[in-house]
Structure formats: C-alpha cells, structure tokens
Coordinates of N, CA and C and ligand atoms in Angstrom, one line a residue:
M1 N -19.6 -46.2 5.2 CA -19.1 -44.8 5.2 C -17.8 -44.8 6.1
K2 N -16.9 -44.0 5.7 CA -15.6 -43.8 6.5 C -15.9 -43.1 7.8
A3 N -15.5 -43.7 8.9 CA -15.8 -43.1 10.2 C -14.6 -43.0 11.0
T4 N -14.5 -41.9 11.8 CA -13.4 -41.7 12.7 C -14.0 -41.5 14.1
V5 N -13.4 -42.3 15.1 CA -13.9 -42.2 16.5 C -12.9 -41.3 17.2
C6 N -13.4 -40.2 17.8 CA -12.6 -39.3 18.6 C -12.6 -39.8 20.0
L7 N -11.5 -40.0 20.6 CA -11.4 -40.6 22.0 C -10.6 -39.6 22.8
P8 N -11.3 -38.8 23.6 CA -10.6 -37.9 24.5 C -10.0 -38.7 25.7
T9 N -8.8 -38.4 26.1 CA -8.3 -39.2 27.2 C -7.6 -38.2 28.2
Y10 N -7.8 -38.5 29.5 CA -7.0 -37.9 30.5 C -6.8 -38.9 31.6
N11 N -5.6 -39.4 31.7 CA -5.3 -40.5 32.7 C -6.1 -41.7 32.4
E12 N -6.0 -42.3 31.2 CA -6.7 -43.5 30.9 C -5.7 -44.6 30.5
R13 N -4.5 -44.6 31.2 CA -3.5 -45.6 31.0 C -4.0 -47.0 31.0
E14 N -4.9 -47.4 31.9 CA -5.4 -48.8 32.0 C -6.3 -49.1 30.8
N15 N -6.9 -48.1 30.2 CA -8.0 -48.3 29.3 C -7.6 -48.2 27.8
L16 N -6.7 -47.3 27.5 CA -6.5 -46.8 26.1 C -6.2 -48.0 25.1
E17 N -5.2 -48.8 25.5 CA -4.8 -49.8 24.5 C -5.9 -50.8 24.3
K18 N -6.6 -51.2 25.4 CA -7.7 -52.2 25.3 C -8.8 -51.6 24.4
M19 N -9.1 -50.3 24.6 CA -10.1 -49.6 23.8 C -9.8 -49.6 22.3
V20 N -8.5 -49.2 22.0 CA -8.1 -49.2 20.6 C -8.2 -50.6 20.0
R21 N -7.8 -51.6 20.7 CA -7.9 -53.0 20.2 C -9.3 -53.4 20.0
A22 N -10.2 -52.9 20.9 CA -11.6 -53.3 20.7 C -12.3 -52.6 19.6
L23 N -11.7 -51.5 19.2 CA -12.3 -50.7 18.1 C -11.8 -51.2 16.7
E24 N -10.7 -51.8 16.7 CA -10.0 -52.3 15.5 C -10.9 -53.1 14.6
P25 N -11.6 -54.1 15.1 CA -12.4 -54.9 14.2 C -13.6 -54.2 13.5
H26 N -13.9 -53.0 14.0 CA -15.0 -52.2 13.4 C -14.7 -51.4 12.2
G27 N -13.4 -51.4 11.8 CA -13.0 -50.7 10.6 C -13.0 -49.2 10.7
V28 N -12.9 -48.6 11.9 CA -13.0 -47.2 12.0 C -11.5 -46.6 12.2
D29 N -11.3 -45.4 11.9 CA -10.1 -44.7 12.3 C -10.3 -44.2 13.8
V30 N -9.2 -44.0 14.5 CA -9.3 -43.5 15.9 C -8.4 -42.3 16.0
L31 N -8.9 -41.3 16.6 CA -8.1 -40.1 16.9 C -8.1 -40.0 18.4
V32 N -7.0 -40.2 19.1 CA -6.9 -40.0 20.5 C -6.6 -38.5 20.8
I33 N -7.3 -37.9 21.7 CA -7.1 -36.5 22.0 C -6.7 -36.5 23.5
D34 N -5.4 -36.4 23.7 CA -4.9 -36.4 25.1 C -4.4 -35.1 25.6
D35 N -4.9 -34.7 26.7 CA -4.6 -33.4 27.3 C -3.4 -33.5 28.3
G36 N -2.3 -34.0 27.8 CA -1.0 -34.0 28.6 C -1.2 -34.9 29.9
S37 N -1.9 -36.0 29.8 CA -2.1 -36.9 30.9 C -0.8 -37.1 31.7
P38 N -0.8 -36.8 33.0 CA 0.4 -37.1 33.8 C 0.7 -38.6 33.9
D39 N -0.2 -39.5 33.7 CA 0.0 -40.9 33.9 C 0.6 -41.6 32.7
G40 N 1.0 -40.9 31.6 CA 1.7 -41.5 30.5 C 0.7 -42.0 29.4
T41 N -0.6 -41.7 29.5 CA -1.5 -42.1 28.4 C -1.0 -41.6 27.0
G42 N -0.5 -40.4 27.0 CA 0.0 -39.8 25.7 C 1.0 -40.6 25.1
E43 N 2.0 -41.2 25.9 CA 3.0 -42.0 25.3 C 2.5 -43.3 24.8
I44 N 1.5 -43.9 25.5 CA 0.9 -45.1 25.0 C 0.2 -44.8 23.7
A45 N -0.5 -43.7 23.6 CA -1.1 -43.3 22.3 C -0.1 -43.2 21.2
D46 N 1.0 -42.6 21.5 CA 2.1 -42.5 20.4 C 2.6 -43.8 20.0
R47 N 2.7 -44.7 20.9 CA 3.2 -46.1 20.6 C 2.2 -46.8 19.7
L48 N 0.9 -46.7 20.1 CA -0.2 -47.3 19.3 C -0.3 -46.7 17.9
A49 N -0.1 -45.4 17.8 CA -0.2 -44.7 16.5 C 1.0 -45.1 15.6
A50 N 2.1 -45.4 16.2 CA 3.3 -45.8 15.4 C 3.1 -47.2 14.9
E51 N 2.3 -48.0 15.6 CA 2.2 -49.4 15.3 C 0.9 -49.7 14.4
L52 N -0.1 -48.9 14.6 CA -1.4 -49.2 13.9 C -1.8 -48.0 13.0
A53 N -2.0 -48.3 11.7 CA -2.2 -47.2 10.7 C -3.5 -46.5 11.0
F54 N -4.5 -47.2 11.7 CA -5.8 -46.5 11.8 C -5.8 -45.5 13.1
V55 N -4.7 -45.5 13.8 CA -4.7 -44.6 15.0 C -3.9 -43.4 14.8
S56 N -4.4 -42.2 15.2 CA -3.5 -41.0 15.3 C -3.8 -40.3 16.6
V57 N -2.9 -39.4 16.9 CA -3.0 -38.7 18.2 C -2.9 -37.2 18.1
L58 N -3.7 -36.5 18.8 CA -3.7 -35.1 19.0 C -3.3 -34.8 20.4
H59 N -2.1 -34.2 20.6 CA -1.6 -33.9 21.9 C -2.0 -32.4 22.2
R60 N -2.6 -32.2 23.4 CA -2.8 -30.8 23.8 C -2.1 -30.7 25.1
E61 N -1.7 -29.4 25.4 CA -0.8 -29.2 26.5 C -1.5 -29.4 27.9
R62 N -2.7 -28.8 28.0 CA -3.3 -28.8 29.3 C -4.7 -29.4 29.3
K63 N -5.1 -29.9 30.5 CA -6.5 -30.3 30.6 C -7.4 -29.1 30.6
E64 N -8.3 -29.1 29.6 CA -9.2 -28.0 29.5 C -10.7 -28.4 29.5
G65 N -10.9 -29.7 29.8 CA -12.3 -30.2 29.8 C -12.5 -30.9 28.4
I66 N -13.5 -31.8 28.5 CA -13.8 -32.7 27.4 C -14.3 -31.9 26.2
G67 N -15.0 -30.8 26.4 CA -15.6 -30.0 25.3 C -14.5 -29.4 24.5
R68 N -13.5 -28.8 25.1 CA -12.4 -28.2 24.4 C -11.6 -29.3 23.6
A69 N -11.4 -30.4 24.2 CA -10.7 -31.5 23.6 C -11.5 -32.0 22.3
Y70 N -12.8 -32.1 22.4 CA -13.6 -32.6 21.3 C -13.5 -31.5 20.1
V71 N -13.7 -30.2 20.5 CA -13.6 -29.2 19.4 C -12.3 -29.3 18.7
A72 N -11.2 -29.4 19.4 CA -9.9 -29.5 18.7 C -9.9 -30.8 17.9
G73 N -10.4 -31.9 18.4 CA -10.4 -33.2 17.7 C -11.3 -33.1 16.4
F74 N -12.5 -32.4 16.5 CA -13.3 -32.3 15.3 C -12.6 -31.5 14.2
H75 N -12.0 -30.4 14.6 CA -11.2 -29.6 13.6 C -10.2 -30.5 12.9
R76 N -9.5 -31.3 13.6 CA -8.5 -32.2 13.0 C -9.2 -33.2 12.1
V77 N -10.3 -33.9 12.5 CA -10.9 -34.9 11.7 C -11.5 -34.3 10.4
L78 N -12.0 -33.1 10.5 CA -12.6 -32.4 9.3 C -11.5 -32.0 8.3
E79 N -10.2 -32.0 8.7 CA -9.2 -31.8 7.7 C -9.0 -33.0 6.8
G80 N -9.5 -34.2 7.3 CA -9.4 -35.4 6.5 C -10.7 -35.7 5.8
D81 N -10.9 -36.9 5.4 CA -12.1 -37.2 4.5 C -13.2 -38.1 5.2
A82 N -13.2 -38.2 6.5 CA -14.2 -39.0 7.2 C -15.6 -38.5 6.9
E83 N -16.5 -39.4 6.6 CA -17.9 -39.0 6.4 C -18.7 -38.9 7.7
L84 N -18.2 -39.8 8.7 CA -18.9 -39.8 10.0 C -17.8 -39.6 11.1
V85 N -18.3 -38.9 12.2 CA -17.3 -38.5 13.3 C -18.0 -39.0 14.6
L86 N -17.4 -39.8 15.3 CA -18.0 -40.3 16.6 C -17.3 -39.7 17.8
E87 N -18.1 -39.6 18.8 CA -17.6 -39.2 20.2 C -17.8 -40.5 21.0
M88 N -16.8 -40.7 21.9 CA -16.9 -41.9 22.7 C -15.9 -41.7 23.9
D89 N -16.4 -42.2 25.1 CA -15.5 -42.2 26.3 C -14.5 -43.3 26.2
C90 N -13.3 -43.1 26.8 CA -12.3 -44.2 26.7 C -12.3 -45.0 28.0
D91 N -13.4 -45.1 28.7 CA -13.4 -45.8 30.0 C -14.3 -47.1 30.0
F92 N -14.7 -47.5 28.8 CA -15.6 -48.7 28.6 C -17.0 -48.5 29.1
S93 N -17.4 -47.2 29.5 CA -18.8 -47.0 29.8 C -19.6 -47.1 28.5
H94 N -19.0 -46.8 27.4 CA -19.6 -47.0 26.1 C -19.0 -48.2 25.5
D95 N -19.8 -49.1 25.1 CA -19.4 -50.5 24.6 C -18.9 -50.3 23.1
P96 N -17.7 -50.6 22.9 CA -17.2 -50.5 21.5 C -18.0 -51.4 20.5
A97 N -18.7 -52.4 21.0 CA -19.5 -53.2 20.1 C -20.8 -52.5 19.6
D98 N -21.1 -51.4 20.3 CA -22.2 -50.6 19.8 C -21.9 -49.6 18.7
V99 N -20.6 -49.4 18.4 CA -20.2 -48.5 17.4 C -20.9 -48.7 16.1
P100 N -21.0 -50.0 15.6 CA -21.6 -50.2 14.3 C -23.1 -49.8 14.3
R101 N -23.8 -49.9 15.4 CA -25.2 -49.5 15.5 C -25.4 -48.0 15.3
L102 N -24.5 -47.2 15.9 CA -24.5 -45.8 15.7 C -24.2 -45.4 14.3
I103 N -23.2 -46.1 13.7 CA -22.9 -45.8 12.3 C -24.0 -46.1 11.4
A104 N -24.6 -47.3 11.7 CA -25.8 -47.7 10.8 C -26.9 -46.7 10.9
A105 N -27.2 -46.1 12.0 CA -28.2 -45.2 12.1 C -28.0 -44.0 11.2
C106 N -26.7 -43.5 11.1 CA -26.4 -42.4 10.2 C -26.5 -42.9 8.8
E107 N -26.0 -44.1 8.5 CA -26.1 -44.6 7.1 C -27.5 -44.7 6.7
Q108 N -28.4 -44.9 7.7 CA -29.9 -45.0 7.3 C -30.6 -43.7 7.3
G109 N -29.8 -42.6 7.5 CA -30.5 -41.3 7.3 C -30.4 -40.3 8.5
A110 N -30.0 -40.8 9.7 CA -29.9 -39.8 10.8 C -28.7 -38.9 10.5
D111 N -28.8 -37.6 10.9 CA -27.7 -36.7 10.8 C -26.8 -36.8 12.1
L112 N -27.5 -37.1 13.2 CA -26.8 -37.3 14.4 C -27.4 -38.5 15.1
A113 N -26.7 -39.5 15.5 CA -27.2 -40.7 16.2 C -26.6 -40.6 17.6
L114 N -27.5 -40.7 18.6 CA -27.1 -40.6 20.0 C -27.3 -41.9 20.7
G115 N -26.2 -42.4 21.3 CA -26.3 -43.6 22.2 C -27.2 -43.1 23.4
S116 N -28.3 -43.8 23.6 CA -29.3 -43.2 24.6 C -29.6 -44.3 25.7
R117 N -29.5 -43.8 27.0 CA -29.8 -44.7 28.1 C -31.3 -44.6 28.4
Y118 N -32.0 -43.6 27.9 CA -33.3 -43.3 28.4 C -34.4 -43.5 27.4
V119 N -34.1 -44.4 26.4 CA -35.2 -44.8 25.5 C -35.4 -46.3 25.8
P120 N -36.6 -46.9 25.4 CA -36.8 -48.3 25.6 C -35.6 -49.2 25.1
G121 N -35.1 -50.1 25.9 CA -34.0 -50.9 25.5 C -32.7 -50.4 26.0
G122 N -32.6 -49.1 26.5 CA -31.4 -48.6 27.0 C -31.4 -48.6 28.5
G123 N -30.2 -48.3 29.1 CA -30.1 -48.3 30.6 C -28.7 -48.1 31.1
T124 N -28.6 -48.2 32.4 CA -27.2 -48.1 33.0 C -27.0 -49.3 33.8
R125 N -25.7 -49.6 34.0 CA -25.3 -50.8 34.8 C -24.3 -50.4 35.8
N126 N -24.4 -50.8 37.1 CA -23.5 -50.6 38.2 C -23.4 -49.1 38.6
W127 N -24.4 -48.3 38.3 CA -24.4 -47.0 38.8 C -25.2 -46.9 40.1
G128 N -24.7 -46.1 41.1 CA -25.4 -45.9 42.3 C -26.6 -45.0 42.1
L129 N -27.4 -45.0 43.2 CA -28.7 -44.2 43.1 C -28.4 -42.7 42.8
A130 N -27.4 -42.1 43.5 CA -27.1 -40.7 43.3 C -26.7 -40.4 41.9
R131 N -25.9 -41.2 41.3 CA -25.4 -41.0 39.9 C -26.6 -41.1 38.9
R132 N -27.5 -42.1 39.2 CA -28.6 -42.3 38.3 C -29.6 -41.1 38.4
L133 N -29.8 -40.6 39.6 CA -30.7 -39.4 39.8 C -30.1 -38.2 39.1
I134 N -28.8 -38.0 39.3 CA -28.2 -36.8 38.7 C -28.3 -36.9 37.1
S135 N -28.1 -38.0 36.6 CA -28.1 -38.2 35.1 C -29.5 -38.0 34.6
R136 N -30.5 -38.7 35.2 CA -31.8 -38.7 34.7 C -32.4 -37.3 34.9
G137 N -32.1 -36.8 36.1 CA -32.6 -35.4 36.5 C -32.0 -34.4 35.5
G138 N -30.8 -34.6 35.2 CA -30.1 -33.6 34.3 C -30.7 -33.6 32.9
S139 N -31.0 -34.8 32.4 CA -31.6 -34.9 31.1 C -33.1 -34.4 31.1
F140 N -33.8 -34.6 32.2 CA -35.2 -34.1 32.3 C -35.2 -32.6 32.3
Y141 N -34.3 -32.0 33.2 CA -34.1 -30.6 33.3 C -33.9 -29.9 31.9
A142 N -32.9 -30.5 31.2 CA -32.5 -29.9 30.0 C -33.6 -30.1 28.9
R143 N -34.3 -31.2 28.9 CA -35.3 -31.5 27.9 C -36.5 -30.5 28.1
V144 N -36.8 -30.2 29.4 CA -38.0 -29.3 29.6 C -37.5 -27.9 29.3
L145 N -36.4 -27.5 29.8 CA -36.0 -26.1 29.6 C -35.7 -25.8 28.1
L146 N -35.2 -26.7 27.4 CA -34.9 -26.5 26.0 C -36.0 -26.8 25.1
G147 N -37.1 -27.5 25.6 CA -38.2 -27.8 24.8 C -37.9 -28.8 23.6
V148 N -37.1 -29.8 23.9 CA -36.8 -30.8 22.9 C -37.3 -32.2 23.3
R149 N -37.4 -33.1 22.3 CA -37.9 -34.4 22.6 C -36.9 -35.4 23.1
I150 N -35.6 -35.1 22.9 CA -34.6 -36.1 23.2 C -34.6 -36.5 24.7
R151 N -34.4 -37.8 24.9 CA -34.5 -38.4 26.3 C -33.2 -38.3 27.0
D152 N -32.1 -38.5 26.3 CA -30.8 -38.5 26.9 C -29.9 -37.4 26.3
L153 N -29.9 -36.3 27.0 CA -29.2 -35.2 26.5 C -27.7 -35.0 27.0
T154 N -27.4 -35.8 28.0 CA -26.0 -35.7 28.6 C -25.1 -36.7 28.1
G155 N -25.5 -37.7 27.4 CA -24.7 -38.8 27.0 C -23.5 -38.3 26.0
G156 N -22.5 -39.1 26.0 CA -21.3 -38.7 25.2 C -20.9 -39.8 24.2
F157 N -21.9 -40.6 23.7 CA -21.6 -41.6 22.7 C -22.5 -41.2 21.5
K158 N -21.8 -40.6 20.5 CA -22.6 -40.0 19.4 C -21.9 -40.2 18.1
C159 N -22.7 -40.1 17.1 CA -22.1 -40.2 15.7 C -22.7 -39.1 14.9
F160 N -21.9 -38.2 14.4 CA -22.3 -37.1 13.6 C -22.0 -37.3 12.1
R161 N -22.9 -36.9 11.3 CA -22.5 -36.8 9.9 C -21.5 -35.6 9.8
R162 N -20.6 -35.7 8.9 CA -19.6 -34.7 8.7 C -20.3 -33.3 8.4
A163 N -21.3 -33.3 7.6 CA -22.0 -32.1 7.2 C -22.6 -31.3 8.4
V164 N -22.9 -32.1 9.5 CA -23.5 -31.5 10.7 C -22.4 -30.7 11.4
L165 N -21.2 -31.3 11.6 CA -20.1 -30.6 12.2 C -19.7 -29.4 11.4
E166 N -19.8 -29.5 10.1 CA -19.4 -28.4 9.2 C -20.4 -27.2 9.3
A167 N -21.6 -27.6 9.6 CA -22.7 -26.6 9.7 C -22.6 -25.8 11.1
L168 N -22.1 -26.5 12.1 CA -22.0 -25.9 13.4 C -20.8 -24.9 13.4
D169 N -21.0 -23.8 14.2 CA -19.8 -23.0 14.4 C -19.1 -23.6 15.6
L170 N -18.1 -24.4 15.4 CA -17.5 -25.2 16.5 C -16.9 -24.3 17.5
D171 N -16.3 -23.2 17.1 CA -15.6 -22.4 18.0 C -16.6 -21.5 18.9
A172 N -17.8 -21.5 18.5 CA -18.8 -20.8 19.3 C -19.3 -21.7 20.5
I173 N -19.0 -23.0 20.4 CA -19.4 -23.9 21.5 C -18.6 -23.6 22.8
G174 N -19.3 -23.1 23.8 CA -18.6 -22.6 24.9 C -18.4 -23.6 26.1
S175 N -19.2 -24.7 26.1 CA -19.1 -25.5 27.3 C -17.9 -26.4 27.3
S176 N -17.5 -26.7 28.5 CA -16.3 -27.6 28.6 C -16.6 -29.0 29.2
G177 N -17.6 -29.1 30.1 CA -17.9 -30.4 30.7 C -19.1 -31.1 30.0
Y178 N -20.0 -31.7 30.9 CA -21.2 -32.4 30.4 C -22.0 -31.4 29.5
A179 N -22.0 -30.2 29.9 CA -22.8 -29.2 29.1 C -22.5 -29.2 27.7
F180 N -21.2 -29.6 27.3 CA -20.9 -29.7 25.9 C -21.8 -30.7 25.2
Q181 N -22.1 -31.8 25.9 CA -23.0 -32.8 25.2 C -24.4 -32.2 25.0
I182 N -24.9 -31.5 25.9 CA -26.2 -30.9 25.8 C -26.2 -29.8 24.7
E183 N -25.1 -29.0 24.7 CA -25.0 -27.9 23.8 C -24.9 -28.4 22.4
T184 N -24.1 -29.4 22.1 CA -23.9 -29.8 20.7 C -25.2 -30.4 20.2
T185 N -25.9 -31.2 21.0 CA -27.1 -31.8 20.5 C -28.2 -30.7 20.3
Y186 N -28.3 -29.8 21.2 CA -29.3 -28.7 21.0 C -29.0 -27.9 19.8
R187 N -27.7 -27.5 19.5 CA -27.4 -26.8 18.3 C -27.7 -27.5 17.1
V188 N -27.5 -28.8 17.1 CA -27.8 -29.6 15.9 C -29.3 -29.7 15.7
I189 N -30.1 -29.8 16.7 CA -31.6 -29.8 16.6 C -32.1 -28.4 16.0
R190 N -31.5 -27.3 16.6 CA -31.9 -26.0 16.1 C -31.6 -25.7 14.7
K191 N -30.6 -26.4 14.2 CA -30.3 -26.3 12.8 C -31.2 -27.1 11.9
G192 N -32.1 -27.9 12.5 CA -33.0 -28.6 11.7 C -32.6 -30.0 11.3
F193 N -31.5 -30.5 11.8 CA -31.0 -31.8 11.4 C -31.8 -32.9 12.1
R194 N -31.7 -34.1 11.5 CA -32.5 -35.3 12.1 C -31.6 -36.0 13.2
V195 N -32.1 -36.0 14.4 CA -31.4 -36.6 15.5 C -32.2 -37.9 15.9
R196 N -31.5 -39.0 16.0 CA -32.1 -40.3 16.4 C -31.4 -40.9 17.6
E197 N -32.2 -41.4 18.6 CA -31.7 -42.0 19.7 C -31.6 -43.5 19.6
I198 N -30.5 -44.1 19.9 CA -30.3 -45.5 19.7 C -30.0 -46.1 21.1
P199 N -30.8 -47.1 21.6 CA -30.6 -47.6 22.9 C -29.3 -48.2 23.2
I200 N -28.7 -47.8 24.3 CA -27.4 -48.4 24.7 C -27.5 -48.7 26.2
T201 N -26.6 -49.6 26.7 CA -26.4 -49.8 28.1 C -25.1 -49.2 28.5
F202 N -25.2 -48.3 29.4 CA -24.0 -47.6 29.9 C -23.5 -48.2 31.2
A203 N -22.2 -48.7 31.2 CA -21.7 -49.4 32.3 C -20.7 -48.4 33.1
D204 N -20.7 -48.5 34.4 CA -19.8 -47.7 35.1 C -18.3 -48.1 34.8
R205 N -17.4 -47.2 34.8 CA -16.0 -47.6 34.6 C -15.5 -48.5 35.6
T206 N -14.6 -49.5 35.2 CA -14.0 -50.4 36.2 C -12.5 -50.0 36.4
E207 N -11.9 -49.3 35.5 CA -10.5 -48.9 35.6 C -10.4 -47.4 35.5
G208 N -9.4 -46.9 36.2 CA -9.2 -45.4 36.2 C -10.2 -44.7 37.0
T209 N -10.1 -43.3 37.0 CA -11.0 -42.5 37.8 C -11.8 -41.5 37.0
S210 N -13.0 -41.2 37.6 CA -13.9 -40.3 37.0 C -13.3 -38.9 37.0
K211 N -13.6 -38.1 36.0 CA -13.2 -36.7 36.0 C -14.4 -35.7 36.2
M212 N -15.6 -36.3 36.6 CA -16.8 -35.6 36.9 C -16.5 -34.7 38.2
S213 N -16.9 -33.5 38.1 CA -16.6 -32.6 39.3 C -17.8 -31.7 39.5
R214 N -17.8 -31.0 40.7 CA -18.8 -30.0 41.0 C -18.9 -29.0 39.9
G215 N -17.8 -28.5 39.5 CA -17.7 -27.5 38.5 C -18.4 -27.9 37.2
I216 N -18.2 -29.1 36.8 CA -18.8 -29.6 35.6 C -20.3 -29.7 35.7
F217 N -20.8 -30.1 36.9 CA -22.2 -30.2 37.2 C -22.8 -28.8 37.1
F218 N -22.2 -27.8 37.8 CA -22.9 -26.5 37.9 C -22.8 -25.8 36.5
E219 N -21.8 -26.1 35.8 CA -21.7 -25.5 34.4 C -22.9 -25.9 33.6
A220 N -23.3 -27.2 33.7 CA -24.4 -27.7 33.0 C -25.7 -27.0 33.5
V221 N -25.9 -26.9 34.8 CA -27.1 -26.3 35.3 C -27.3 -24.9 34.8
L222 N -26.2 -24.1 34.8 CA -26.3 -22.7 34.4 C -26.4 -22.6 32.9
K223 N -25.7 -23.5 32.2 CA -25.6 -23.4 30.7 C -26.9 -23.6 30.0
V224 N -27.8 -24.5 30.6 CA -29.0 -24.9 29.9 C -29.9 -23.7 29.6
P225 N -30.3 -22.9 30.6 CA -31.1 -21.7 30.3 C -30.4 -20.7 29.4
L226 N -29.1 -20.6 29.5 CA -28.4 -19.7 28.6 C -28.5 -20.2 27.2
L227 N -28.4 -21.5 27.0 CA -28.5 -22.0 25.6 C -29.9 -21.6 25.0
R228 N -30.9 -21.8 25.9 CA -32.3 -21.5 25.4 C -32.4 -20.1 24.9
L229 N -31.7 -19.2 25.7 CA -31.8 -17.8 25.4 C -30.9 -17.3 24.2
T230 N -29.8 -18.0 24.0 CA -28.8 -17.5 23.1 C -28.7 -18.3 21.7
V231 N -29.0 -19.6 21.7 CA -28.8 -20.3 20.5 C -30.0 -20.2 19.6
R232 N -29.8 -19.7 18.4 CA -30.8 -19.5 17.4 C -31.0 -20.7 16.5
Ligands
GTP301 N1 -8.6 -34.8 26.6 C1 -9.4 -34.8 27.6 N2 -10.2 -35.9 28.0 C2 -11.0 -35.8 29.1 C3 -11.0 -34.7 29.9 N3 -11.9 -34.9 30.9 C4 -12.4 -36.2 30.7 N4 -11.8 -36.7 29.6 C5 -12.0 -38.0 29.0 O1 -13.4 -38.1 28.6 C6 -14.0 -39.4 28.9 C7 -15.1 -39.2 29.8 O2 -14.6 -38.8 31.1 P1 -15.0 -39.5 32.5 O3 -14.0 -39.2 33.5 O4 -15.2 -40.9 32.3 O5 -16.2 -38.7 32.9 P2 -17.6 -39.3 32.9 O6 -17.8 -40.4 32.0 O7 -18.4 -38.1 32.7 O8 -17.7 -39.7 34.4 P3 -17.8 -41.2 35.0 O9 -19.1 -41.7 34.5 O10 -17.7 -40.9 36.4 O11 -16.6 -41.9 34.5 C8 -12.8 -40.2 29.3 O12 -12.3 -40.9 28.2 C9 -11.9 -39.2 30.0 O13 -10.5 -39.7 30.0 C10 -10.2 -33.5 29.5 O14 -10.2 -32.5 30.2 N5 -9.5 -33.7 28.4
MG302 MG1 -16.9 -42.1 32.3

C-alpha cells in the first residue's frame, strides 16, 4: 500500500537528512512539516526535496505545536493518493526500521497501528526515571479516565489508514502537544475503528533538543477529562 510518513520538524538540523536517508529503503513518501525552524531545518528539507522525488515539504510560518503541524500535514497528504499515513518523530526516538511493521499491521487489517512501548516486547532506552514515570503515568491516567484498553496513549509513532483520517473531523482536533496523540487515538476508537498496538523500543534522542514543556504536560492533564466529556 502506498504510504506517506509525516515528519514534523522544529530545529532538527542534525537529524533530518539522516532520517530521510534511513526512510528511503522502505519505499515510503516523506512529507516534512517544518514550522520555520530558526536553525535552517527548512532549507535542508528544501534541498532534500529538490534532490529526492519521494520527499516534499510543507513550510509553516510559526511554531504552533506538533498537533497543528500534523493536522496541516494530514490535509496535504489527503490531497494525494496515499493509502496509509504515518506519524513519526524526526529525532530517532522512533526507529525507521520499524516503519514496515506498522505498515504491515494496517495491511493486515488494523485501521490504526500504534507503536507501543507498553505492550510485551516494547520499552524505552536511555530514559531517566522521571521521564519514564511521566510517560507511564500519563498513559495510565488517560487509559483509566477515557476507559480504553490501549496501553500507550501518548506515543507519536502511528500508521493510519486514509479512511480513518477522512472520517475524523481534523479541524476539530484541538490539542497541540502530547494531548494530540491521546486525542487522535481516542477519537479513532470512538468511531469504532480497529486499533492495534505494535511493540517498539523508544530511544531517547541523541542529537538536538527536546520540545517537551510544562505547557505541553498540563495541556494533556486537562485535556483528557475534557475529551471524555466532549468526544462522542
Ligand atoms: N513542525 C513542528 N514540529 C515540532 C513541533 N514541536 C516538536 N516538533 C517535532 O516533533 C517531534 C517530536 O518532538 P520532540 O521535541 O522530540 O518531543 P518529544 O519527542 O515529545 O520529547 P523528547 O522525548 O524529549 O524528545 C520532533 O521531530 C520535533 O522536531 C512544532 O511545534 N512544530
Ligand atoms: Mg523526541
């Protein structure tokens, strides 16, 4: 099935070209969504797009959070003919070698395949205790409040069937940070689609800096009960 990987970037100069080259053997298209990175990531993306037919770029003027970037990217991908649409970080926390496993899960019938740290066979590498607790605690909190079975609700390595994104009202998705990951998966479950978790090992980034912030954390804490009350 034809697949496009959406790669949101903000200051990923050290990672972008390596990531695109690592995705090339998997036969996917790549859409880089850059929010005007001051470090020149957008220019690197333009150079790669000029050189490589499978790469294209969506430039956005300002940093508005990963959620806004993905929604804009999804709209762009849906204008084309991709059957599958992937989300993936550009910092090598998600292993490009796992892309075929997510695609295969959708080819075998899943509507949404989630790269999952918290199912047997999954895990994290090089994460400190604080980060592990926040992540596990966050998934537990969301799972209990939302009443769903998914073990890893905050992960950002996903593969959607096109029809799933078409069925969601993308512009109604309000979250900008991690909450975006919880919100999209919850909306997909509520629509009755089949969601499958695929074990992955998540590695801490080695290049560039994290964009995780207090604001992103609290958005997720507040958003979860709101989702339960508002999403039908
Ligand atoms: N376009 C765009 N990309 C973003 C934005 N915020 C983060 N990203 C990208 O989204 C991906 C995930 O962001 P990270 O900074 O790694 O955040 P994280 O993975 O939640 O946090 P760490 O685990 O600490 O790295 C990376 O490819 C970032 O460059 C944003 O506002 N706009
Ligand atoms: Mg990261």
